[in-house]
Each structure stands twice: as structure tokens, then as C-alpha cells.
Coordinates of C-alpha atoms in Angstrom, one line a residue:
M1 CA 0.1 0.1 0.0
R2 CA 2.7 2.6 1.0
A3 CA 4.7 1.5 -2.3
L4 CA 1.1 1.9 -4.1
F5 CA 0.8 5.6 -2.7
A6 CA 4.3 6.6 -3.8
W7 CA 3.6 5.8 -7.2
C8 CA 0.6 7.5 -7.2
A9 CA 2.4 10.8 -5.5
L10 CA 5.1 10.7 -8.5
L11 CA 2.4 10.6 -11.2
L12 CA 1.0 13.0 -9.5
A13 CA 3.7 15.5 -9.2
C14 CA 4.7 14.8 -13.2
G15 CA 1.3 15.8 -14.4
G16 CA 0.1 12.5 -15.2
V17 CA -3.7 10.6 -14.8
M18 CA -4.3 9.1 -11.0
H19 CA -5.5 5.7 -11.0
C20 CA -5.4 4.5 -7.2
A21 CA -7.3 2.2 -5.4
E22 CA -8.1 5.1 -2.6
A23 CA -7.8 8.6 -3.9
A24 CA -5.6 11.0 -2.8
K25 CA -7.1 14.5 -2.3
A26 CA -6.0 18.1 -3.5
R27 CA -6.1 20.7 -0.6
H28 CA -6.4 24.2 -1.7
L29 CA -5.0 27.3 0.7
K30 CA -5.1 30.9 0.1
W31 CA -2.4 32.4 2.0
E32 CA -0.9 36.4 2.2
V33 CA 2.6 37.2 3.8
S34 CA 2.9 40.2 5.4
H35 CA 4.3 42.3 8.0
M36 CA 2.7 42.8 11.2
F37 CA 2.9 44.1 14.8
W38 CA 2.9 40.8 17.2
S39 CA 4.3 39.9 20.9
P40 CA 6.4 36.6 20.7
D41 CA 7.5 37.1 24.5
C42 CA 5.3 39.7 25.5
E43 CA 7.7 42.6 23.8
E44 CA 6.0 44.0 20.9
K45 CA 8.2 44.2 17.8
V46 CA 7.4 43.5 14.2
L47 CA 7.3 40.0 12.1
I48 CA 6.5 38.5 9.0
G49 CA 3.5 36.3 9.7
I50 CA 0.6 34.5 7.5
N51 CA -2.8 35.4 6.9
G52 CA -2.6 37.5 10.2
Q53 CA -1.1 34.4 12.0
F54 CA 1.9 33.8 14.0
P55 CA 3.5 31.2 13.4
G56 CA 1.6 30.3 10.4
P57 CA -1.0 28.1 9.9
T58 CA -0.6 24.3 10.4
I59 CA -1.2 22.5 6.9
R60 CA -2.5 19.3 7.9
A61 CA -2.9 16.1 5.0
K62 CA -2.4 12.8 4.4
A63 CA -0.1 10.9 2.4
G64 CA -0.2 11.2 -1.1
D65 CA -2.5 14.1 -1.0
T66 CA -1.5 17.5 -3.2
I67 CA -0.9 20.5 -1.7
V68 CA -1.9 23.6 -3.5
V69 CA -0.7 27.0 -1.7
E70 CA -1.6 30.3 -3.6
L71 CA 0.9 32.9 -2.0
K72 CA 0.7 36.1 -2.2
N73 CA 3.6 38.8 -1.2
G74 CA 2.5 41.7 0.8
L75 CA 5.6 42.6 1.8
H76 CA 6.5 45.8 0.8
T77 CA 9.9 46.1 -0.6
E78 CA 11.2 42.4 -0.7
G79 CA 10.6 39.2 -2.1
V80 CA 9.7 35.7 -0.4
V81 CA 9.9 32.0 -1.2
I82 CA 8.7 29.2 1.3
H83 CA 10.4 26.1 1.7
W84 CA 8.5 23.1 2.8
H85 CA 11.2 21.4 4.6
G86 CA 11.5 17.4 4.5
V87 CA 9.2 17.3 1.8
R88 CA 11.0 15.7 -1.0
Q89 CA 9.5 17.3 -3.9
I90 CA 9.6 14.3 -6.5
G91 CA 9.3 16.0 -9.8
T92 CA 8.4 19.4 -8.8
P93 CA 11.8 20.8 -7.7
W94 CA 10.5 24.0 -8.6
A95 CA 8.1 24.3 -5.7
D96 CA 11.2 23.4 -3.2
G97 CA 10.8 27.0 -2.4
T98 CA 14.8 27.9 -2.2
A99 CA 15.7 31.7 -3.7
A100 CA 18.1 31.5 -6.4
I101 CA 17.9 28.1 -6.5
S102 CA 15.1 26.5 -7.2
Q103 CA 12.8 29.8 -8.3
C104 CA 13.1 33.2 -8.6
A105 CA 11.6 35.5 -5.3
I106 CA 8.0 36.5 -5.3
N107 CA 8.0 40.2 -5.6
P108 CA 5.9 42.2 -3.6
E109 CA 1.7 42.3 -4.5
E110 CA 2.7 39.0 -6.7
T111 CA 1.3 35.6 -6.7
F112 CA 2.9 32.1 -6.8
T113 CA 1.2 28.8 -6.5
Y114 CA 2.9 26.0 -4.9
R115 CA 1.6 22.8 -6.0
F116 CA 3.4 19.5 -5.0
V117 CA 2.4 15.9 -3.5
V118 CA 3.7 15.2 0.1
D119 CA 4.4 11.5 -0.6
K120 CA 5.0 10.3 2.9
P121 CA 3.8 10.6 6.3
G122 CA 5.6 12.5 9.3
T123 CA 6.3 15.6 11.1
Y124 CA 7.3 18.7 9.0
F125 CA 6.9 22.1 8.9
Y126 CA 7.6 25.3 6.2
H127 CA 9.5 28.2 6.3
G128 CA 11.1 31.1 4.7
H129 CA 13.8 30.4 2.7
Y130 CA 14.4 34.0 1.5
G131 CA 17.6 36.2 3.2
M132 CA 16.9 35.8 7.1
Q133 CA 13.0 35.7 6.6
R134 CA 12.5 32.6 9.1
A135 CA 14.0 34.2 12.1
A136 CA 11.7 36.9 11.3
G137 CA 9.0 34.5 12.0
L138 CA 8.2 33.2 8.3
Y139 CA 7.4 29.5 9.6
G140 CA 4.6 26.7 10.6
S141 CA 3.9 23.3 11.0
L142 CA 3.0 20.8 8.3
I143 CA 2.1 17.2 9.4
V144 CA 1.3 14.4 7.5
D145 CA -1.1 11.5 8.4
V146 CA -0.7 8.1 7.3
A147 CA -3.3 7.4 3.9
D148 CA -6.3 6.0 4.4
G149 CA -6.0 2.3 5.1
E150 CA -2.7 2.7 6.3
E151 CA -1.7 2.6 10.2
E152 CA 1.0 3.9 12.4
P153 CA 3.2 1.0 13.7
F154 CA 2.9 2.5 17.0
K155 CA -0.5 3.0 18.9
Y156 CA -1.3 6.4 20.8
D157 CA -4.3 7.9 21.9
G158 CA -3.9 11.5 21.4
E159 CA -1.5 14.3 19.6
L160 CA 0.0 17.3 20.6
N161 CA 2.0 19.6 18.5
L162 CA 5.3 21.5 19.6
L163 CA 6.9 24.0 17.3
L164 CA 10.1 25.4 18.8
S165 CA 12.2 28.4 17.5
D166 CA 13.9 31.4 18.8
W167 CA 13.2 34.9 19.2
Y168 CA 15.3 38.4 18.6
H169 CA 14.6 42.0 19.2
E170 CA 16.7 43.0 16.9
S171 CA 15.4 42.6 13.2
I172 CA 16.7 40.6 10.7
Y173 CA 18.1 43.1 8.5
N174 CA 19.7 44.9 11.7
Q175 CA 21.4 40.8 12.1
M176 CA 22.2 40.7 8.0
V177 CA 24.1 44.4 8.1
G178 CA 25.8 43.2 11.2
L179 CA 27.0 39.7 9.9
S180 CA 28.1 41.7 6.5
S181 CA 30.0 44.3 8.0
S182 CA 33.9 45.0 8.6
P183 CA 34.5 44.0 11.3
M184 CA 31.5 41.6 12.0
R185 CA 28.9 43.2 14.3
W186 CA 27.6 39.9 16.2
I187 CA 24.1 40.1 17.6
G188 CA 24.7 37.6 20.1
E189 CA 22.2 35.2 21.8
P190 CA 18.6 35.1 21.3
Q191 CA 16.3 36.6 23.7
S192 CA 13.5 34.2 24.3
L193 CA 13.0 30.5 23.0
L194 CA 9.8 30.3 22.3
I195 CA 7.2 27.2 22.1
N196 CA 4.6 27.2 19.2
G197 CA 5.3 31.0 18.9
R198 CA 5.0 31.7 22.6
G199 CA 7.4 32.8 25.0
Q200 CA 8.0 34.9 28.0
F201 CA 11.0 37.7 27.9
N202 CA 12.6 38.9 31.4
C203 CA 10.3 36.7 33.6
S204 CA 9.9 33.0 33.9
L205 CA 6.9 30.9 34.9
A206 CA 9.1 29.1 37.5
A207 CA 10.7 31.9 39.5
A208 CA 9.8 30.1 42.6
H209 CA 12.3 28.0 42.0
T210 CA 14.8 30.6 40.5
P211 CA 15.4 33.3 43.2
G212 CA 15.8 36.4 41.7
T213 CA 13.8 36.1 38.9
K214 CA 10.2 37.9 38.1
Q215 CA 7.5 36.0 38.2
C216 CA 5.0 35.7 34.8
T217 CA 2.1 36.6 34.8
A218 CA 0.0 33.4 33.6
G219 CA -2.8 35.1 31.5
G220 CA -2.6 38.6 29.6
N221 CA -1.4 39.2 26.2
R222 CA -2.7 36.1 24.1
H223 CA 0.4 36.6 21.7
C224 CA 2.3 35.1 24.7
A225 CA 0.1 33.8 27.1
P226 CA 1.8 30.0 28.1
V227 CA 1.4 27.2 25.9
I228 CA -0.8 24.5 27.9
L229 CA -0.7 20.7 26.5
P230 CA -3.7 19.3 27.9
V231 CA -3.7 15.4 28.4
E232 CA -5.9 12.5 30.5
P233 CA -4.4 10.6 32.9
N234 CA -3.3 7.1 31.7
K235 CA -2.6 8.0 28.1
T236 CA -0.3 8.0 25.5
Y237 CA 0.1 10.9 23.6
R238 CA 2.2 11.4 20.3
L239 CA 4.1 14.6 20.5
R240 CA 5.1 16.0 17.1
I241 CA 8.0 18.0 18.0
A242 CA 10.1 20.4 14.9
S243 CA 12.8 23.2 15.8
T244 CA 13.1 26.0 13.2
T245 CA 15.2 27.9 15.5
S246 CA 17.6 30.4 13.7
L247 CA 20.5 29.9 15.9
A248 CA 20.3 27.7 19.2
S249 CA 20.5 24.0 19.6
L250 CA 17.7 22.8 22.3
N251 CA 16.9 20.1 24.8
L252 CA 13.5 19.0 25.7
A253 CA 12.7 17.1 28.9
I254 CA 9.1 17.0 30.6
G255 CA 8.9 16.7 34.4
K256 CA 8.4 13.2 35.6
H257 CA 8.1 11.7 32.3
K258 CA 10.0 9.5 29.9
L259 CA 10.3 10.0 26.0
T260 CA 9.7 7.5 23.8
V261 CA 11.7 8.5 20.6
V262 CA 9.2 7.2 17.5
E263 CA 10.3 9.2 14.3
A264 CA 12.9 11.4 13.2
D265 CA 12.4 13.6 10.0
G266 CA 9.4 11.8 8.8
N267 CA 11.1 8.3 8.8
Y268 CA 10.3 5.8 11.5
V269 CA 13.1 4.6 13.7
A270 CA 13.3 2.4 16.4
P271 CA 12.1 3.1 19.3
F272 CA 13.7 3.7 22.4
V273 CA 13.5 5.6 25.4
V274 CA 15.3 8.7 26.8
D275 CA 14.5 11.3 30.0
D276 CA 15.3 14.2 27.6
M277 CA 16.3 15.1 24.1
D278 CA 18.4 17.4 22.1
I279 CA 16.7 18.8 18.9
Y280 CA 18.6 20.9 16.3
S281 CA 17.4 23.2 13.6
G282 CA 15.9 21.6 10.8
D283 CA 14.9 18.4 13.4
S284 CA 11.6 16.9 13.5
Y285 CA 10.9 14.2 15.9
S286 CA 7.8 12.2 17.0
V287 CA 8.0 11.0 20.6
L288 CA 5.0 8.9 22.5
L289 CA 4.4 10.2 26.1
T290 CA 2.4 8.0 28.6
T291 CA 0.8 10.0 31.4
D292 CA 1.3 7.8 34.3
Q293 CA 2.2 10.5 37.0
D294 CA -0.1 11.7 40.0
P295 CA -3.2 12.9 38.4
S296 CA -3.7 15.6 40.9
S297 CA -0.3 17.7 39.6
N298 CA 0.6 19.3 36.4
Y299 CA 4.0 19.0 34.9
W300 CA 6.9 21.5 33.2
V301 CA 7.7 21.2 29.6
S302 CA 11.2 22.7 29.5
I303 CA 13.1 23.8 26.1
G304 CA 16.8 25.0 27.2
V305 CA 19.8 25.8 24.9
R306 CA 22.7 23.2 24.1
G307 CA 25.6 23.7 22.2
R308 CA 26.5 27.2 23.1
T309 CA 26.7 29.0 26.2
P310 CA 23.0 29.4 27.7
K311 CA 22.3 32.8 27.5
T312 CA 19.0 32.7 26.9
A313 CA 16.6 31.5 29.6
P314 CA 14.5 28.4 29.0
A315 CA 11.1 28.3 27.1
L316 CA 8.1 26.6 30.1
A317 CA 5.7 25.2 28.9
L318 CA 2.6 22.9 31.1
L319 CA 1.2 19.9 30.8
N320 CA -2.3 20.1 32.0
Y321 CA -3.5 16.8 33.5
R322 CA -7.3 17.4 33.4
P323 CA -9.5 18.1 35.4
N324 CA -6.8 20.4 37.1
R325 CA -6.7 24.0 36.1
G326 CA -4.4 24.5 33.1
F327 CA -2.4 27.7 34.9
K328 CA -1.8 25.7 37.6
L329 CA 2.1 25.8 38.3
P330 CA 3.7 22.6 39.1
A331 CA 5.4 22.8 42.7
I332 CA 8.6 21.1 41.6
A333 CA 11.2 22.9 39.5
P334 CA 11.4 22.3 35.8
P335 CA 14.0 19.7 34.5
V336 CA 17.5 20.8 34.3
T337 CA 18.8 21.8 30.9
P338 CA 22.1 19.0 30.4
A339 CA 25.6 21.5 30.5
W340 CA 25.6 22.9 26.9
N341 CA 29.0 21.4 26.1
D342 CA 28.3 18.3 27.7
T343 CA 28.9 16.8 24.0
A344 CA 28.6 13.2 25.4
H345 CA 25.0 13.6 26.5
S346 CA 24.5 14.9 22.8
K347 CA 26.3 12.1 21.2
A348 CA 24.5 9.6 23.4
F349 CA 21.0 10.9 22.5
T350 CA 21.9 11.3 18.5
T351 CA 23.9 7.6 18.0
Q352 CA 21.0 5.8 20.0
I353 CA 18.6 6.8 16.2
K354 CA 18.3 4.1 14.1
A355 CA 16.0 2.9 11.7
R356 CA 12.9 0.5 12.1
A357 CA 13.3 -2.6 11.0
G358 CA 11.7 -2.7 7.5
T359 CA 13.5 0.5 6.6
P360 CA 15.6 0.3 3.3
P361 CA 18.7 -0.1 4.0
P362 CA 21.6 2.2 2.3
P363 CA 23.4 0.6 -1.1
A364 CA 26.4 -1.3 0.4
T365 CA 28.5 1.0 -1.7
S366 CA 28.9 4.3 -3.4
D367 CA 30.2 5.5 -6.7
R368 CA 31.0 9.1 -5.4
R369 CA 32.5 10.7 -1.9
I370 CA 32.3 14.3 -1.5
E371 CA 34.3 15.7 1.7
L372 CA 33.1 19.1 3.0
L373 CA 34.9 21.2 5.3
N374 CA 33.5 23.6 7.4
T375 CA 35.8 26.1 8.4
Q376 CA 35.3 30.1 9.3
N377 CA 37.7 32.4 7.4
K378 CA 38.3 36.1 6.3
L379 CA 37.5 37.7 3.1
D380 CA 38.4 41.4 2.3
G381 CA 38.0 42.0 6.5
H382 CA 34.9 40.1 6.1
I383 CA 34.2 36.7 8.1
K384 CA 32.7 34.1 6.2
W385 CA 31.9 30.6 6.8
S386 CA 33.2 28.4 3.9
I387 CA 33.1 24.9 2.2
N388 CA 36.6 23.5 1.2
N389 CA 37.5 27.2 1.2
V390 CA 34.9 28.5 -0.6
S391 CA 31.9 30.4 0.3
L392 CA 28.4 30.3 -1.0
V393 CA 27.2 33.2 -2.9
L394 CA 23.8 32.7 -4.8
P395 CA 22.9 34.1 -8.1
A396 CA 20.6 36.7 -9.6
T397 CA 19.4 33.7 -11.9
P398 CA 18.2 30.6 -10.2
Y399 CA 20.3 27.4 -10.8
L400 CA 17.1 25.3 -12.0
G401 CA 16.1 27.9 -14.9
S402 CA 19.5 28.5 -15.9
L403 CA 21.0 25.0 -16.1
K404 CA 17.6 23.5 -17.7
L405 CA 18.3 25.9 -20.4
G406 CA 22.3 25.6 -20.7
L407 CA 23.2 29.1 -19.9
K408 CA 27.2 29.1 -20.4
T409 CA 26.9 31.5 -17.4
A410 CA 25.1 29.4 -14.9
L411 CA 28.3 27.8 -13.2
A412 CA 31.8 28.9 -12.9
A413 CA 34.2 27.4 -14.9
A414 CA 36.0 25.4 -11.4
R415 CA 34.2 22.7 -10.3
P416 CA 34.5 22.7 -6.2
A417 CA 36.8 20.0 -4.7
D418 CA 35.3 16.8 -3.7
T419 CA 37.8 16.9 -0.7
F420 CA 40.2 19.1 1.5
G421 CA 44.1 18.4 2.0
R422 CA 44.9 15.6 4.6
A423 CA 46.8 18.1 6.2
Y424 CA 44.8 20.4 7.6
D425 CA 44.6 20.3 11.1
V426 CA 41.1 20.9 12.3
T427 CA 41.9 21.4 16.1
R428 CA 43.1 24.7 15.4
P429 CA 42.1 28.1 13.5
P430 CA 43.1 28.2 10.3
H431 CA 46.5 28.8 9.2
N432 CA 45.8 30.8 6.1
P433 CA 42.1 32.1 7.0
N434 CA 41.7 33.8 3.9
T435 CA 38.8 32.3 1.5
T436 CA 37.5 33.0 -1.5
T437 CA 33.4 33.0 -2.8
G438 CA 32.0 30.7 -5.7
D439 CA 28.7 28.6 -6.5
N440 CA 29.6 25.2 -4.9
V441 CA 27.7 23.4 -7.6
Y442 CA 28.3 19.5 -7.6
V443 CA 26.8 18.0 -10.7
L444 CA 25.8 14.4 -9.6
R445 CA 25.0 11.9 -11.8
H446 CA 21.4 10.1 -12.2
N447 CA 21.2 7.3 -9.9
T448 CA 24.6 7.2 -8.7
T449 CA 25.3 6.5 -4.4
V450 CA 26.9 9.8 -3.3
D451 CA 28.4 9.8 0.0
V452 CA 29.0 13.0 2.1
V453 CA 31.4 13.4 4.6
L454 CA 30.6 16.8 6.6
Q455 CA 34.4 17.8 8.5
N456 CA 34.2 20.4 11.2
A457 CA 36.8 22.5 12.5
N458 CA 37.8 25.1 14.7
A459 CA 36.8 28.5 14.1
L460 CA 38.8 31.5 13.6
Q461 CA 38.9 32.0 17.6
H462 CA 41.2 29.5 19.6
N463 CA 39.5 26.5 21.0
V464 CA 36.2 26.9 19.1
S465 CA 34.4 24.8 17.2
E466 CA 30.7 25.3 16.9
V467 CA 27.7 22.6 16.4
H468 CA 26.0 22.5 12.9
P469 CA 22.8 20.9 11.5
W470 CA 23.1 20.4 7.8
H471 CA 20.1 20.0 6.0
L472 CA 19.4 18.6 2.4
H473 CA 16.5 19.5 -0.1
G474 CA 15.0 16.9 -2.1
H475 CA 16.1 14.0 -0.5
D476 CA 16.7 11.6 2.7
F477 CA 20.1 10.6 3.4
W478 CA 21.2 7.6 5.5
V479 CA 23.4 8.5 8.8
L480 CA 26.3 6.1 8.8
G481 CA 28.1 7.2 11.3
Y482 CA 30.3 9.9 13.5
G483 CA 33.9 10.2 14.3
E484 CA 36.2 12.0 16.1
G485 CA 39.1 14.6 14.6
A486 CA 39.8 14.3 11.4
Y487 CA 38.4 12.2 8.9
R488 CA 40.6 10.0 7.1
G489 CA 38.9 7.5 5.3
D490 CA 40.7 4.7 6.4
A491 CA 40.1 1.4 8.2
A492 CA 39.2 2.7 11.2
D493 CA 36.9 5.6 10.1
A494 CA 34.9 2.7 8.0
A495 CA 34.9 0.7 11.1
R496 CA 32.6 3.6 12.5
L497 CA 30.0 3.5 9.9
N498 CA 26.5 1.7 10.3
L499 CA 25.4 -0.3 6.9
V500 CA 22.7 -2.0 8.9
N501 CA 20.2 0.2 10.5
P502 CA 21.3 4.0 10.0
P503 CA 18.8 6.3 10.2
L504 CA 17.0 8.3 6.9
R505 CA 16.9 11.7 7.8
N506 CA 17.2 14.8 6.2
T507 CA 18.7 17.0 9.0
A508 CA 22.1 15.5 10.7
V509 CA 24.1 17.3 13.2
I510 CA 27.9 17.9 12.7
F511 CA 29.7 17.9 16.1
P512 CA 32.6 20.0 17.5
Y513 CA 35.8 18.9 16.1
G514 CA 34.4 15.7 14.4
W515 CA 32.5 14.5 11.5
T516 CA 29.0 13.1 10.3
A517 CA 29.2 10.7 7.4
L518 CA 25.9 10.1 4.8
R519 CA 24.6 8.5 2.2
F520 CA 22.1 9.3 -0.5
V521 CA 20.8 8.3 -3.7
A522 CA 20.5 11.2 -6.5
D523 CA 17.2 10.1 -7.7
N524 CA 15.5 12.9 -7.3
P525 CA 16.5 15.3 -10.7
G526 CA 16.2 19.0 -9.8
V527 CA 19.0 21.5 -8.4
W528 CA 19.1 21.1 -4.2
A529 CA 20.4 22.8 -1.6
F530 CA 22.5 21.0 1.1
H531 CA 23.7 23.8 4.3
C532 CA 24.1 24.5 7.7
H533 CA 20.6 25.2 8.9
I534 CA 22.0 28.0 11.0
E535 CA 20.7 31.1 9.5
P536 CA 23.8 33.2 10.1
H537 CA 26.0 30.7 9.2
L538 CA 24.0 30.3 6.0
H539 CA 23.8 33.7 5.1
M540 CA 27.5 33.4 5.7
G541 CA 28.1 31.4 3.1
M542 CA 28.0 27.7 4.4
G543 CA 26.6 25.6 1.7
V544 CA 26.7 23.6 -1.4
I545 CA 24.2 22.9 -4.5
F546 CA 23.9 19.8 -5.4
A547 CA 22.4 19.8 -9.4
E548 CA 21.2 16.3 -10.5
A549 CA 20.2 14.9 -14.1
I550 CA 18.7 18.4 -14.9
D551 CA 18.0 17.1 -18.2
R552 CA 15.2 15.0 -16.8
V553 CA 13.4 17.6 -14.9
G554 CA 9.9 18.1 -16.4
K555 CA 8.7 21.3 -17.9
V556 CA 9.2 24.0 -15.6
P557 CA 6.2 26.7 -15.2
K558 CA 8.1 30.3 -16.2
E559 CA 6.7 31.7 -13.4
A560 CA 9.0 30.0 -11.4
V561 CA 12.4 30.8 -13.0
S562 CA 11.7 34.0 -15.1
C563 CA 14.3 36.7 -13.6
G564 CA 17.8 37.1 -14.2
A565 CA 19.2 35.8 -17.5
T566 CA 16.7 33.3 -17.7
A567 CA 14.2 35.9 -18.3
T568 CA 16.0 36.9 -20.8
A569 CA 16.8 33.6 -22.7
L570 CA 13.2 32.8 -22.6
M571 CA 12.3 36.2 -24.2
N572 CA 14.9 35.3 -27.2
G573 CA 12.6 32.1 -27.6
D574 CA 14.4 29.7 -25.6
H575 CA 12.1 26.8 -24.3
L576 CA 12.5 25.4 -20.6

């Protein structure tokens, strides 16, 4: 049945006629993106919302359904696109929503229609992918249920949704100018963490347990009222969790409750039980929670910062055991977030994630290995992030259109390197900190198996190596393994790889001074971004592009790519 729906999804995506035993639906949405005043953490600021909502409307569909979003840009002076994070866009690469890669930015007062199939169930989300608009609030949840006649491989009585994010009081324009300045003016850590778009700044719901902290009021401003998650005693709930943070890596714990992890990035995993879990930007999970504690109490849901010195207070929500009052505060303190630099704790969680039985295994070998060294560098006095010493700069003409038309100016003459020098010392700042810019386009042969090794290194400052969560568009990959220090590609590194039950993901973390090995099949024609999901890092150049079998891409809608050199070519009679 699952294969049947996947086939139907592909047929729909390619514009064919669907003949399926159980018809999927087309779900039509009409959205307008606009700036608006809002108070996510009780401090009023301007953010980007959809149809007057923040976060944007939740999309709910079933596997095999077609999503149709008629998106109007109501921003006054800038373009917009929306990326459907985790949706593979099989047959519809122009709907991926990446400015300058898969499409032109939608101009103010213009409308663009996204049409794509959600081909498999899972927990996803969507967000802006132009400039740093995600950090300005342009995001929302996308939940895909199993198709009619299908069942999840686990049982639950109810469902709750947690969309996690961070929030700055400075505008994204201040942030971008600061990041691009010489010397760089770093905005610092976010002021708040948000749960479903709500948080509290300069106060705490648990002030009674943190002396010197101001107590937040329970009600008041609806924009920032505490999130209450109503549950019944002795039931099992599915918590869908996704992180769209701009910077922060997070940890989630629920007082006195165990969490059973069952899904990661839209793929089922072998269930395992934890007290808390790390969630990096771009991650999504489902966990099962059983309400087996004292029913006379409510319990804290606590979200804290990991991987960076925590200068942002934890976010708190209430797990409300009915019939208790929703705002009844727990008598005990919230769970304590593990130390920000306890990397061993993070690795212990991450390495427990294995594929559920029945998940397709990876190919036994690969056709190509691409090794990507993540470094912080300098360019004419500006700080950049680079991959193999090239900092990504996106073009005025979307790659999908220019490559489809075979425009000679689409790619730089020199192709990016598949590896980096083995003599590079990842434990020290770069000996030569200078870098250059480029398009970082890797051309992949159709249906080849590609290994990617993400190598972390020391930043410009001594004894600093940051966490980087990398997200691949258009695919899932198998996470084969993690290693310490420099990747050598020798027998010892090969022994660390899991080819038996590696998890399928679309986002993977590189730990400080370490490496992460991935494998995927280049079976989805299109042009796909692969980048660090931390907004400032992508803005400063930490990403590459994978171009796959462009000759096999179907007819690209002109409205997706009619800008830059593509627009000129189309006017001259070229055809997509």
C-alpha cells in the first residue's frame, strides 16, 4: 500500500492521471505573507506572518495528497519564498521554495502557486528561504498523516504539536547588516525561546524555583500566554516536535515523564526511551508520552539551550493533567537542561537513533565521496563560513532555470573540490584564514550513490568549534556514522559506519571537532540546496548545491524562474 501511494504521488507530481485504489485529495490554501506587529515574548515587535497569524497556519494532509498554496507576497519592499522542509518534491523541484536555487523570489504584490505532493507521512514544517526571513517569524507546521487504509506502527490516544523557535528583538535587517559588516557586529544570543510562537522575556513561569527571577503572569497578552498542553491521565500521546530556530540548539524534557522516540524527520525509527532529547535546527521528531504520573499535578515542559553558552532563559510550557486548572503551576522545579557543552550527552542521544525494522538499507557501496570541510574564514576583512575554502554566494538567476536552459554563465568554470587537504589541522584556527566565493555546485550523475562526509573544524578563535546541523533538500539520506577529529577515510573510519540499520534523515548534526558520514541516492532530478540550517551560518556562506540530472527535469513553470538571465533567454525564444 505504501508503495502504491508513493507511485501515485510521483504520477501526480509529473502531471499524469492518477488511477489509485484510494484517491488522494488536493488541499487548496490561499495565503498572504505580510509584516505585522506581534508580541511573541510579550515585547511588541514587527515580524512576518501569514494571513495575520504567527506562527503561520498549520497544514494537515494525508500521504499522497497534493498541497496547493496560492501565496501572495504582501511585503512592501522585498521578495519571499517558502520552503517545505522535509518534503522531497519528487517531480516538482521548482516548488522546493529556495530563492536563487529552485525559483525566483516572489516580488511584492505578486502571487505564486506552490503545487506538490506530500508522498510520505511524518512531522514536517515550512519556513521562509529568502534572506533571513525564517528568523523574522515566517514558519509553520506541516503534518502528514498516513494515507487512508494505512496504520502507524505505534499506537496512541491523542496528539500534541510543539513547534520550537528562538526570537531576537533586533530585526533581521540589523542582523544581516551586522553579519556582513567589517568588522562583523555579532547580534549575540536570542532574547527568548518560543514554543508554538509563544515565550516570556525577562520573567519566568517557574520564578519560585529560581531566586531573583521575576514571576510571569499566567494570562494577559494572548500572543505570549503560556502554552498549555491538555492531557488525560493514563493515556499515551504522540508529541510532534520540530525546530525552526535561527541559531539555538535545544534540549527538551518533561518533568517526571519518559519520552519514547519513534519518528525522526518523517522516518520511523526503532523506538527508544530517554529522559530528555536534543533537537537541532531543522530536526523533527515524534515521541510517545504516557501520562502515568500523579494526576493531581501539572508538569513542566522545559526547553533549554545546548551547544552554546546559554544566555537565553529556558522556555516553559505546562503539561496539564485534566481536570486540573491549566495554569496550575507544578510544585517541583522544571527539569534542568544538561550542561551546554556536555557533548557526550548529545552524542549518547544521537547515536541511539536507528532505523526501524523494515526501513530500506543503504546501498552497500557508493559511487562518489564528497568531503566537505566546514571552516570560518576571512574575505577582505569580512568573516565568512566556507566549504573547502569556498563561501557560497547565490546568483541572480535561479540555478534550476539556468541549468535547464544550458546557459553558459550558469556555473563557474572551476568545479568545487570533492575533498580537502589531509594535512589540514581541524583542531586549530586555519593557518591561512583567507577564503574566496563561488557557486559550490556539485553535478551528480543520475541514480548514483553519493557519500558525503561533513568535517567540522576549529573556527577563527582558538578552542572554538561550533555545532552545525546540515539539511539536504529533495532527499533523505542515511546517517552512516560519526567520528572524532579529522576524517581519514581509512579502515578505522570505515569501522565506525553503520550499514545495517542507519536512520533515514534529512538533517544531521556535526559535533565540534568531529565528522558525520551520510549516504544518499541521487534519484531526484533537480537542483537542491545542502546547507547548515543555522541562519547566520547560511547567510555567511555555509552551503553547497547539488545539481542532479537536469535533463530529466520536466517542464519548469516559467513563473518559477523568469528572472535574471533566464528571463532574457525565454524572451529570446528559448524553451524550458
